[in-house]
Amino acid sequence: MTLTNKLIMKSGPEVGKVIQLEKDELLIGRELINDLIISDPEISRKHARIFTKNKKLYLEDLGSTNGTFQSGKKITKPVELKNGDLLTLGKGVVLEFISETVEEHPAVELPSDEKKQEGTKQVRKTPQVKEKQIKPAGTKTADKQPKSSTKSDAPLGIEKLRNTPTWVIVLVIVLLFLLVFCVLPMLIIEWTDQWCNFFGAFFNQIQPGVCP
């Protein structure tokens, strides 16, 4: 009997994906350094982790922006995982935790006569199996390569824009506003010598007779 633990993505960018929990620690987040990478704007760079302690699995939030939930309850400290728990990351990513026991069937030894016959059958069938598998394997690999490159390119450009600090965006907007509504009008007035036409009354109050 062997105990296996896994996660199944019920909602998110890769619905149906199965993640085997074989390591003592599984990091979840949007950055490439995580063990489980989820390309979703609701997921933080380092969102949560699942770790083993005293032969039990625990879920811990790593200070994420949108929070981590266990069966609908937001967690603020490590909580033990139970079979069937629904783990919600942010608002749109849901993972189901499955813990099950798998029976291991011992190998049955065949009599010597059956072993010889089985060995003969395997030798005869081996070339046919290889011939059937070679072509489909090459075809599938060629088809999948462009798709994988397309998926990996798109999120990277969007990711750079989302990671731009808010103050930088605000500063750029303010500079553009000053350039369009302050600097450019002043330059146009200076080039056309229209100071007295636009601000004659103001200049005459400061120094009478400056503008006709």
mmCIF file of C-alpha atoms in Angstrom, residues 116-134:
data_model
loop_
_atom_site.group_PDB
_atom_site.id
_atom_site.type_symbol
_atom_site.label_atom_id
_atom_site.label_comp_id
_atom_site.label_asym_id
_atom_site.label_seq_id
_atom_site.Cartn_x
_atom_site.Cartn_y
_atom_site.Cartn_z
ATOM 1 C CA LYS A 116 10.294 -19.076 -22.910
ATOM 2 C CA GLN A 117 7.081 -18.565 -24.859
ATOM 3 C CA GLU A 118 6.650 -15.051 -23.468
ATOM 4 C CA GLY A 119 10.234 -14.201 -24.354
ATOM 5 C CA THR A 120 9.740 -15.489 -27.909
ATOM 6 C CA LYS A 121 6.592 -13.393 -28.356
ATOM 7 C CA GLN A 122 8.322 -10.268 -27.129
ATOM 8 C CA VAL A 123 11.262 -10.701 -29.489
ATOM 9 C CA ARG A 124 8.983 -11.140 -32.490
ATOM 10 C CA LYS A 125 6.744 -8.205 -31.665
ATOM 11 C CA THR A 126 9.463 -5.710 -30.769
ATOM 12 C CA PRO A 127 10.386 -4.643 -34.354
ATOM 13 C CA GLN A 128 6.715 -4.112 -35.253
ATOM 14 C CA VAL A 129 6.076 -1.920 -32.219
ATOM 15 C CA LYS A 130 9.091 0.245 -32.981
ATOM 16 C CA GLU A 131 8.090 0.741 -36.609
ATOM 17 C CA LYS A 132 4.609 1.878 -35.560
ATOM 18 C CA GLN A 133 5.840 4.305 -32.928
ATOM 19 C CA ILE A 134 8.649 6.062 -34.772
#
